[in-house]
Amino acid sequence: MKRLQVDFDKCTGCGLCQLVCAVKHDRQFNPVLARIKIFRYEAQGLNLPLICQQCAHPPCAAACLMNVITKDAVTGATVRDQENCIGCRLCQAACPFEGCTYDYDQDVVVNCDLCGGQPACVEICPTGALQYLEIDLVLERARTAEAVKWVSLPEPERSQHG
Amino acid sequence: MADIIIIGNGAAGNSAAATIRRLEPELSITMVSREQLPAYSACALPDYLSGWVKREQVFIKGWQDYRDMRVEILGGRSQVQIDTDRRMVRTEGETIPYGRLVLATGSRPFIPPVPGAQLRGNFSVKKIGDIDALIDHHSRQAVVVGSGNIGIELAQALHHRGSKVTLVEMQEQVLPRILDPEPAQRICKILNAGGIEVLTGERVVGIDGREQVEKAVTDQRAIPCDTVIWASGMKHNVEEAQVAGIAIGDLGGIKVDEHLQTSCPGVYACGDCIEPLDMLTGQATVSMLWPNAKRQGEVAALNCVGRPHPYEGVLNMVTEEVCGVPLASLGLTTKALPPDRVHYIEGETWERYWRIMMVQDRIMGMQSIGVTAGLGAVMAMIKNRLPLSEYKRILSDPGLTRQAAWLLPASQLLTPHHSLGERFFT
C-alpha cells in the first residue's frame, strides 16, 4: 500500500501540484478545485500542503449523511461514490486534515484518489516535497526523523556528489 | 430465534447491523422496520424535494444489501411489542425470541395541537412518502413552521420548486438550536435576499380553510397559503420501550447508561430515540443528528456483542447550505453555556464570518458562515479538548508546529479578525 507523503520543509508553495490536480480531475487550471491545498504561513515560514490522509477509520465516513464514503478493500484508500453525494459538506467539517475539497463544478465533495496509483502531483513536484511511498516506509521515515530529533544526533552524512 | 434483533431501519439501526456483522459473522440479525422500504437518508429528503437528487438516490441501501449482509429484514411492521422478561419481540403475528435487543426506533415530527392542523395541505417531513405527497400537492404558496435545519432546507426546496415561501419561527431568531442571535441575523438576511420571507417571534395559532389549507393564522397576521409544513420539532419514538417498562428520561428519550444500555439488561438503544450525554457538558441532551446516530449505532453494537465500549457523548455538527452560502455549526451555542463564563472569538473577512465560543481556555463551539477552511481543525480541537493556551504554545514552537501542522488552518480563525473590505454578507 502506497501513500502520499508530504515533507513540509521542502515545499516552496509553488502550487504546481494544485494546478496539475485540477487539470487531471476537472480539466481546469483552477487551484480551488484541487484536492491538495497549500496553506501558506509566512510567520512560521511554512508552506503546508494538506491532503486526504486516507485514514483507517475516516471521520468523514462517520459523518457522511449518505454513506457514500468507504474504504477500498484492495488499496485501503478512502473512496467516494460521487454520484450519490449531496454536497452537504459535513465531511469537510469532520476532517481535521482539510482532506475534503468542495467541487464547485459538480457540487459534490471530493478527496484525493491517489490518481489510481500514479499521483500527478508527485510527478510534477519540483522539490520532492510530495512523495508516493510504501506505507511502512512513511512510518519508518517519521520514526527516524523523530528518533534523530530526540537523541540529537547529527543527521547522517550525505554524499557530496548526491 | 434471532441472536440480535434491531428495531429500526434508520441510520442507527443500519450502523449497528453493519458493526455487528463486521465483528461477529456468525450471529443472526433480524431487523424490524416500520416502513416497507430499504434504508434511505432522511437528510437528503429536502434535496429530493428541490429536484437536486432523484428519488432513487435518496436510498442508501437496496434489498440485495440486506441479503449480502445476511440481515433478515421484516418490513412494514407498525406494531411491535417487546417482552423483556421472556426476551421476545412480538410483531404482527410473529413472535421472535432474541438474545440481545437494539432499539433504534428514531423520532417523528411533532405537530402542535392547533385547530386546522388536520386539514388537507398540512405536511410534516420525516419519511420519503411525505415528500412524494408534497410533490403531488403542487404547492404555490407555502408556510413553513419552524426554522430548524429541516425548516430552512424545506423552505429553500419549495422556493426552488417555484412556490412562494414564508418561514415562521416562534423564537426571536432562525435556527435557534444551532446558531447565536448574531449569526442567525445574517442567515436571515441571506434567506430574505434569496426570496424567502422570514417571520421571527411569531407563533402559528391555527390553520384556516374549509377542506383544504387556505390561511395560516399567527398571533400577528393571517398568511394566505395552500401548504403548511410543520418543521417545529421532533419527538422521540419511545412508546414500544415505554410499554415494555424501559425507563424514559426527563427529556422524553430512552434513558441509557454510558454503554448505551437501557434500564433493562440486554436491551441497548441508539439513535434519535435516546437521550444521550453531551460530550462537552456531560449532561443529558437531545441530539437528533445523523452522524451522532451512526456513531451510537456503532457503540451500541460493540457493547451488545460483548465488547464493552463507552460512548463518548454527542457532539453536534451541522452543515447547511443557505441560498448557496455554506453554514456550519459545531459543538454548543451560547445558550447551552454558562452565560457568565463564555466569551467569544469573532471574525469577519470578505468571504466568511465566524464566531467561536470559549469557556475559560476551551473551545466549546463554533459557527461559521462562508468558506469552510479550518473547520475540521477546530472540530478536532473541540473533540480533543485542546486548550487555546496549548494551541498557542504549539504555534510558537516551530518544531511542534511541524508535528501538528494540520492544526494550522485553525490559526486564522482563533485570532479575532475584522477586515475593512466590503462585507460579502449584508
XYZ file of C-alpha atoms in Angstrom:
588
model
C 0.000 0.000 0.000
C 1.412 3.335 -1.039
C 0.545 6.709 0.390
C 1.321 10.330 -0.344
C 3.875 11.732 1.994
C 4.407 15.438 2.453
C 7.675 16.955 3.591
C 6.671 20.452 4.688
C 10.232 21.674 4.835
C 10.782 21.005 1.161
C 7.595 22.668 -0.036
C 8.112 26.056 -1.659
C 4.435 26.699 -2.078
C 4.748 26.889 -5.857
C 1.288 25.434 -6.329
C 2.093 23.208 -9.322
C 0.537 20.237 -7.534
C -2.733 22.122 -7.220
C -2.779 23.029 -10.878
C -1.954 19.561 -12.095
C -4.532 18.049 -9.746
C -7.269 20.345 -11.014
C -6.314 19.725 -14.624
C -6.227 15.995 -14.178
C -9.587 15.739 -12.402
C -11.541 18.727 -13.678
C -9.694 19.816 -16.840
C -9.285 23.327 -15.483
C -6.283 25.320 -14.338
C -8.123 26.243 -11.164
C -6.347 25.611 -7.854
C -9.632 25.970 -5.966
C -10.770 22.671 -7.457
C -7.558 20.874 -6.465
C -7.784 18.098 -3.937
C -4.465 19.147 -2.468
C -4.457 22.526 -0.774
C -1.425 24.619 0.139
C -1.797 26.822 3.180
C 0.953 29.427 3.332
C 2.134 30.758 6.679
C 4.672 33.489 6.449
C 5.094 33.993 10.193
C 6.045 30.368 10.692
C 7.888 30.203 7.377
C 5.812 27.226 6.432
C 4.065 26.078 3.296
C 1.624 23.421 4.212
C 0.217 21.148 1.522
C -2.770 19.405 3.076
C -4.368 16.385 1.513
C -6.537 13.408 2.343
C -4.606 11.141 4.711
C -6.567 8.024 3.700
C -7.272 7.341 7.394
C -8.010 3.805 8.505
C -11.203 4.941 10.268
C -12.066 8.116 8.418
C -14.074 10.714 10.353
C -15.530 11.884 7.038
C -17.143 8.484 6.509
C -18.501 8.528 10.044
C -20.131 11.891 9.371
C -21.439 11.220 5.856
C -25.201 11.608 5.565
C -25.439 9.400 2.510
C -22.892 6.728 3.475
C -21.048 7.318 0.213
C -17.536 7.287 1.720
C -15.974 3.860 2.063
C -12.570 2.248 2.307
C -11.376 0.479 -0.806
C -10.863 -3.160 0.103
C -7.751 -3.529 -2.055
C -5.864 -0.243 -1.823
C -7.178 0.903 1.540
C -7.866 4.306 0.019
C -10.842 6.405 1.062
C -13.180 6.410 -1.904
C -16.427 8.216 -2.635
C -19.446 7.361 -4.660
C -19.766 10.823 -6.152
C -22.999 10.002 -7.945
C -24.857 9.965 -4.661
C -23.047 12.746 -2.813
C -25.458 15.546 -1.950
C -22.692 18.061 -1.248
C -23.677 18.745 2.357
C -20.038 19.399 3.335
C -20.341 17.578 6.645
C -17.224 15.597 5.765
C -15.326 18.864 5.388
C -16.245 19.840 8.907
C -15.338 16.396 10.208
C -11.925 16.093 8.549
C -9.084 17.555 10.640
C -6.684 17.454 7.691
C -8.583 19.593 5.170
C -8.723 16.453 3.073
C -12.109 17.164 1.515
C -12.481 19.609 -1.346
C -15.754 21.054 -2.487
C -16.003 20.700 -6.242
C -17.888 23.813 -7.306
C -18.425 22.406 -10.791
C -20.263 19.256 -9.824
C -21.483 20.419 -6.401
C -20.067 17.389 -4.648
C -17.238 16.925 -2.189
C -14.170 15.075 -3.443
C -10.951 13.819 -1.918
C -7.574 12.620 -3.143
C -7.970 9.421 -5.147
C -4.194 8.901 -5.434
C -4.772 9.183 -9.210
C -5.351 5.439 -9.242
C -1.755 4.759 -8.192
C 0.138 7.391 -10.182
C -0.286 10.708 -8.384
C 0.211 13.551 -10.825
C 1.180 15.947 -8.031
C 4.103 13.735 -7.062
C 5.295 13.557 -10.658
C 5.270 17.330 -11.030
C 6.565 18.370 -7.597
C 9.897 20.097 -8.376
C 11.401 19.847 -4.891
C 10.367 16.357 -3.862
C 8.154 17.651 -1.069
C 5.475 15.247 -2.248
C 6.386 11.616 -2.446
C 4.469 8.451 -3.047
C 5.858 5.797 -0.753
C 5.058 2.429 0.689
C 3.159 2.984 3.892
C 5.699 1.244 6.119
C 8.378 3.437 4.606
C 6.327 6.505 5.503
C 6.152 5.343 9.094
C 9.808 4.413 9.040
C 10.761 7.906 7.921
C 8.608 9.534 10.549
C 10.125 7.314 13.207
C 13.659 8.051 12.058
C 13.019 11.773 11.994
C 11.539 11.596 15.476
C 14.407 9.492 16.819
C 17.022 11.753 15.312
C 15.424 14.728 16.996
C 15.271 13.163 20.438
C 18.735 11.714 20.515
C 20.028 14.952 18.997
C 22.488 13.100 16.838
C 23.726 14.848 13.769
C 21.909 13.797 10.648
C 23.556 11.029 8.692
C 26.149 12.472 6.392
C 25.145 12.862 2.802
C 27.463 12.170 -0.024
C 28.949 15.299 -1.504
C 28.144 14.203 -5.004
C 24.483 13.453 -4.382
C -34.825 -17.159 17.305
C -32.501 -14.335 16.432
C -29.278 -13.628 18.275
C -29.830 -9.919 17.853
C -32.987 -8.054 16.952
C -32.681 -4.467 15.814
C -35.852 -2.417 15.852
C -35.464 0.362 13.351
C -34.051 0.638 9.855
C -32.518 4.098 10.006
C -29.031 5.489 10.473
C -28.508 3.978 13.919
C -30.097 0.612 13.145
C -28.092 0.068 9.990
C -24.855 1.225 11.518
C -25.462 -1.215 14.378
C -26.189 -4.032 11.925
C -23.060 -3.297 9.900
C -20.892 -3.200 13.013
C -22.281 -6.447 14.398
C -21.817 -8.182 11.052
C -18.239 -6.940 10.804
C -17.340 -8.217 14.269
C -19.475 -11.344 14.514
C -20.016 -13.038 11.164
C -21.916 -15.914 12.772
C -24.628 -14.114 14.732
C -28.074 -13.985 13.218
C -29.507 -10.493 12.904
C -33.160 -9.640 12.406
C -34.238 -6.111 11.686
C -37.769 -4.890 12.244
C -38.750 -1.890 10.175
C -41.853 0.254 10.200
C -41.644 1.015 6.505
C -41.560 -1.483 3.674
C -38.528 0.206 2.147
C -34.773 -0.276 2.239
C -32.797 2.269 4.261
C -32.786 5.806 2.961
C -31.248 9.045 4.170
C -33.775 11.412 5.695
C -31.186 14.176 5.330
C -31.450 14.023 1.549
C -35.231 14.429 1.509
C -35.180 18.235 1.044
C -32.774 17.722 -1.859
C -35.209 15.242 -3.369
C -37.986 17.825 -2.972
C -35.966 20.504 -4.694
C -35.192 18.130 -7.543
C -31.490 18.208 -6.810
C -31.320 14.438 -6.315
C -33.518 11.780 -7.852
C -35.835 9.661 -5.739
C -33.719 6.532 -6.051
C -30.619 8.432 -4.951
C -32.158 9.028 -1.530
C -31.858 5.297 -0.826
C -28.571 4.259 0.656
C -29.261 0.541 0.553
C -31.062 -1.894 -1.701
C -32.743 -5.137 -0.682
C -29.757 -7.037 -2.033
C -27.506 -5.273 0.501
C -29.506 -6.792 3.358
C -29.164 -10.239 1.807
C -25.433 -9.704 1.299
C -25.089 -8.708 4.935
C -27.280 -11.647 5.992
C -29.674 -9.403 7.849
C -33.218 -10.679 7.838
C -35.464 -7.675 7.451
C -39.114 -7.630 8.434
C -40.561 -4.576 6.722
C -43.917 -2.870 7.137
C -44.274 -3.753 10.825
C -46.005 -0.935 12.639
C -46.989 -2.980 15.684
C -44.075 -4.037 17.825
C -44.341 -5.375 21.337
C -41.320 -6.081 23.458
C -41.354 -8.615 26.262
C -38.140 -8.016 28.158
C -38.809 -10.729 30.766
C -39.086 -13.539 28.273
C -36.790 -11.805 25.791
C -39.226 -11.798 22.920
C -40.397 -9.361 20.289
C -43.937 -9.745 19.012
C -44.709 -8.159 15.693
C -47.856 -8.664 13.645
C -48.454 -12.337 14.145
C -44.840 -13.314 14.713
C -43.063 -13.864 17.975
C -39.304 -13.894 17.825
C -37.130 -14.651 20.848
C -33.913 -12.643 20.974
C -30.546 -12.799 22.663
C -29.920 -9.074 22.619
C -32.160 -6.254 21.533
C -31.137 -2.959 19.945
C -33.726 -0.203 19.891
C -33.266 2.316 17.118
C -36.836 3.466 16.759
C -35.960 7.026 15.832
C -38.152 10.062 16.033
C -41.181 11.606 14.396
C -42.276 15.174 13.699
C -44.149 16.929 16.448
C -47.210 18.846 15.269
C -48.553 21.222 17.885
C -52.267 20.773 18.625
C -53.606 23.811 16.796
C -57.018 23.922 15.112
C -56.902 23.053 11.440
C -53.688 21.025 11.573
C -55.564 18.013 10.178
C -56.754 19.797 7.015
C -55.532 18.718 3.612
C -52.367 20.651 2.801
C -50.704 20.142 6.174
C -47.437 18.266 5.945
C -44.560 17.198 8.088
C -41.394 15.672 6.745
C -39.579 12.665 8.052
C -40.341 9.860 5.608
C -39.861 9.644 1.898
C -43.629 9.255 1.476
C -44.083 12.725 2.949
C -42.028 14.197 0.122
C -43.893 12.162 -2.514
C -47.149 13.605 -1.166
C -45.684 17.105 -1.025
C -44.572 16.895 -4.650
C -48.044 15.695 -5.704
C -49.602 18.583 -3.827
C -48.125 21.190 -6.211
C -47.724 23.938 -3.670
C -47.972 27.553 -4.866
C -47.810 29.349 -1.548
C -46.290 27.617 1.419
C -45.840 28.420 5.071
C -43.032 26.570 6.811
C -43.488 26.488 10.571
C -40.214 26.228 12.418
C -36.800 27.329 11.221
C -34.604 24.442 12.261
C -32.395 22.689 9.709
C -35.345 20.871 8.213
C -37.444 24.038 8.060
C -34.706 26.039 6.354
C -33.949 23.293 3.860
C -37.588 22.668 3.018
C -38.264 26.387 2.619
C -35.434 26.625 0.102
C -36.523 23.479 -1.709
C -40.107 24.730 -2.054
C -38.860 28.101 -3.198
C -36.751 26.326 -5.756
C -39.857 24.477 -6.977
C -41.496 27.822 -7.667
C -43.556 28.230 -4.549
C -43.798 31.441 -2.566
C -42.459 30.598 0.875
C -42.937 32.184 4.280
C -40.889 30.862 7.161
C -42.485 31.361 10.578
C -40.372 30.926 13.693
C -41.664 31.102 17.231
C -38.358 32.215 18.712
C -36.686 35.532 18.037
C -34.136 34.093 15.605
C -33.813 31.487 12.881
C -32.003 28.190 13.574
C -32.308 28.695 17.349
C -30.768 25.340 18.222
C -27.566 25.740 16.257
C -26.889 29.484 15.986
C -26.475 32.507 18.225
C -28.660 35.534 17.507
C -25.957 37.494 15.677
C -25.055 34.868 13.039
C -28.749 33.965 12.815
C -29.437 37.552 11.805
C -27.010 37.151 8.938
C -28.655 33.913 7.847
C -31.992 35.685 7.984
C -30.685 38.341 5.597
C -29.324 35.694 3.237
C -32.731 33.970 3.231
C -34.515 37.242 2.541
C -32.138 38.014 -0.290
C -32.856 34.548 -1.633
C -36.561 35.331 -1.806
C -37.808 33.637 1.353
C -39.856 35.717 3.729
C -38.875 35.140 7.365
C -41.112 35.996 10.315
C -39.476 35.521 13.695
C -41.113 35.819 17.088
C -44.452 34.657 15.692
C -46.481 31.664 16.764
C -48.843 29.859 14.429
C -52.108 29.600 16.352
C -54.344 27.969 13.778
C -54.876 26.925 10.196
C -57.935 28.255 8.377
C -59.728 26.631 5.491
C -62.783 24.558 4.649
C -61.458 21.325 3.176
C -58.020 22.447 2.365
C -55.494 24.828 3.909
C -56.281 28.418 2.922
C -54.645 30.565 5.575
C -52.100 30.130 8.315
C -53.058 32.315 11.258
C -50.272 33.547 13.514
C -50.614 35.716 16.598
C -49.923 38.737 14.403
C -51.401 38.114 10.981
C -53.028 35.674 8.594
C -50.870 34.360 5.753
C -52.708 33.066 2.688
C -51.261 29.716 1.620
C -52.145 26.321 0.214
C -49.481 24.327 2.068
C -48.344 24.295 5.675
C -45.214 22.381 6.586
C -44.676 21.587 10.224
C -40.975 21.574 10.977
C -41.382 22.698 14.540
C -39.631 19.855 16.253
C -39.178 16.122 16.603
C -40.336 13.711 19.234
C -38.609 10.525 20.395
C -40.330 7.294 19.374
C -40.350 5.637 22.783
C -43.834 4.103 23.005
C -42.735 0.494 22.433
C -39.982 0.845 25.015
C -42.257 2.584 27.491
C -44.871 -0.169 27.307
C -42.126 -2.723 27.895
C -41.175 -0.931 31.098
C -37.902 0.538 29.899
C -37.025 3.769 31.717
C -37.630 7.056 29.914
C -35.581 10.135 30.782
C -36.730 13.632 31.687
C -36.272 14.930 28.153
C -38.538 12.249 26.710
C -35.958 9.883 25.264
C -34.984 6.376 26.306
C -32.601 6.535 29.229
C -29.240 4.896 28.538
C -26.075 4.366 30.525
C -22.618 5.116 29.186
C -22.616 1.824 27.295
C -25.931 2.748 25.671
C -27.675 0.024 27.633
C -31.212 0.818 28.717
C -32.592 0.215 32.203
C -33.271 -3.338 31.059
C -30.198 -5.608 30.783
C -29.555 -6.902 27.287
C -31.525 -4.101 25.669
C -29.475 -1.373 24.021
C -30.709 1.804 22.415
C -29.222 4.230 19.928
C -30.172 6.981 17.555
C -32.882 9.606 17.769
C -34.930 7.697 20.337
C -32.426 8.025 23.196
C -31.276 10.919 25.308
C -27.501 10.692 25.261
C -24.937 12.677 27.195
C -23.316 15.697 25.644
C -19.589 15.327 25.074
C -18.851 18.862 26.224
C -21.237 19.419 29.123
C -21.670 15.835 30.303
C -25.398 16.358 30.658
C -28.292 14.548 29.032
C -29.340 16.230 25.830
C -31.481 15.807 22.750
C -29.472 15.486 19.589
C -31.179 14.043 16.569
C -28.364 14.245 14.081
C -27.342 11.658 11.531
C -23.602 11.370 12.427
C -24.426 11.002 16.119
C -26.981 8.305 15.358
C -24.453 6.418 13.250
C -21.849 6.566 15.986
C -24.348 5.485 18.629
C -25.365 2.537 16.471
C -21.738 1.506 16.303
C -21.213 1.814 20.067
C -24.465 0.017 20.890
C -23.414 -2.805 18.560
C -19.978 -3.106 20.173
C -21.486 -3.320 23.647
C -24.195 -5.644 22.510
C -21.740 -8.238 21.169
C -19.823 -8.125 24.441
C -17.055 -5.705 23.625
C -17.576 -3.011 26.254
C -17.057 0.384 24.741
C -18.156 3.576 26.481
C -19.937 6.184 24.401
C -18.028 9.445 24.353
C -21.167 11.562 24.070
C -22.750 13.539 21.298
C -21.023 16.390 19.578
C -23.251 18.422 17.344
C -22.065 19.014 13.850
C -24.433 20.639 11.409
C -23.749 21.985 7.969
C -26.277 23.677 5.805
C -26.307 25.460 2.523
C -28.382 28.611 2.775
C -29.042 30.069 -0.663
C -25.627 28.948 -1.840
C -23.727 30.075 1.259
C -22.270 27.305 3.413
C -23.157 27.458 7.076
C -21.639 25.259 9.749
C -22.286 24.930 13.436
C -20.067 22.776 15.615
C -20.488 21.997 19.295
C -22.653 24.121 21.537
C -24.282 27.507 21.167
C -24.059 30.314 23.734
C -27.460 29.347 25.129
C -26.123 25.988 26.251
C -23.118 27.506 28.026
C -22.809 29.252 31.405
C -23.554 32.897 30.495
C -21.088 34.445 32.914
C -18.123 32.408 31.748
C -18.500 32.295 27.997
C -16.518 34.600 25.749
C -16.103 34.805 22.002
C -13.559 34.945 19.293
C -15.312 36.555 16.422
C -14.118 37.482 12.996
C -15.115 38.545 9.576
C -13.350 38.682 6.239
C -14.758 39.333 2.818
C -15.549 35.674 2.360
C -16.624 34.450 5.760
C -17.980 35.244 9.189
C -17.235 33.127 12.221
C -17.750 33.010 15.951
C -16.024 30.671 18.382
C -17.462 30.109 21.835
C -14.903 29.684 24.593
C -15.336 28.775 28.227
C -12.135 29.657 30.015
C -9.481 28.133 27.825
C -11.593 25.605 25.993
C -13.367 25.841 22.663
C -16.986 24.806 23.139
C -18.473 25.614 19.795
C -18.124 27.360 16.508
C -20.441 28.897 13.988
C -19.234 29.772 10.539
C -20.885 31.353 7.522
C -18.978 31.274 4.249
C -15.866 29.335 3.244
C -15.212 26.210 5.245
C -11.409 26.120 5.544
C -10.186 25.391 9.064
C -13.475 23.961 10.312
C -12.058 20.469 10.607
C -9.094 21.615 12.659
C -11.362 23.493 15.071
C -13.600 20.430 15.250
C -10.574 18.321 16.172
C -9.631 20.813 18.885
C -13.149 20.719 20.323
C -13.111 16.927 20.306
C -9.658 16.604 21.817
C -10.328 19.339 24.381
C -7.165 21.103 23.321
C -6.886 24.321 25.357
C -6.238 27.527 23.456
C -3.102 28.212 25.508
C -1.707 24.843 24.462
C -2.543 25.627 20.861
C -0.680 28.914 21.101
C 2.287 27.102 22.606
C 2.315 24.726 19.640
C 2.237 27.639 17.219
C 5.078 29.459 18.954
C 7.385 26.444 18.702
C 8.490 25.722 15.117
C 9.214 22.079 15.910
C 5.830 21.447 17.433
C 4.160 23.380 14.637
C 5.569 20.975 12.105
C 4.307 17.990 14.050
C 0.831 19.361 14.475
C 0.854 21.239 11.193
C -2.641 20.149 10.276
C -3.938 22.315 13.128
C -2.604 25.451 11.428
C -5.655 26.223 9.262
C -7.471 26.997 12.518
C -4.969 29.697 13.418
C -6.683 32.435 11.409
C -9.987 31.568 12.993
C -8.634 31.693 16.515
C -7.372 35.243 16.170
C -10.014 37.965 16.261
C -10.039 39.494 12.851
C -12.070 42.119 11.113
C -11.334 43.118 7.605
C -12.143 46.571 6.394
C -13.123 45.343 2.973
C -16.536 45.086 1.508
C -18.947 42.945 3.518
C -19.990 39.982 1.488
C -22.960 39.003 3.618
C -25.142 42.007 4.168
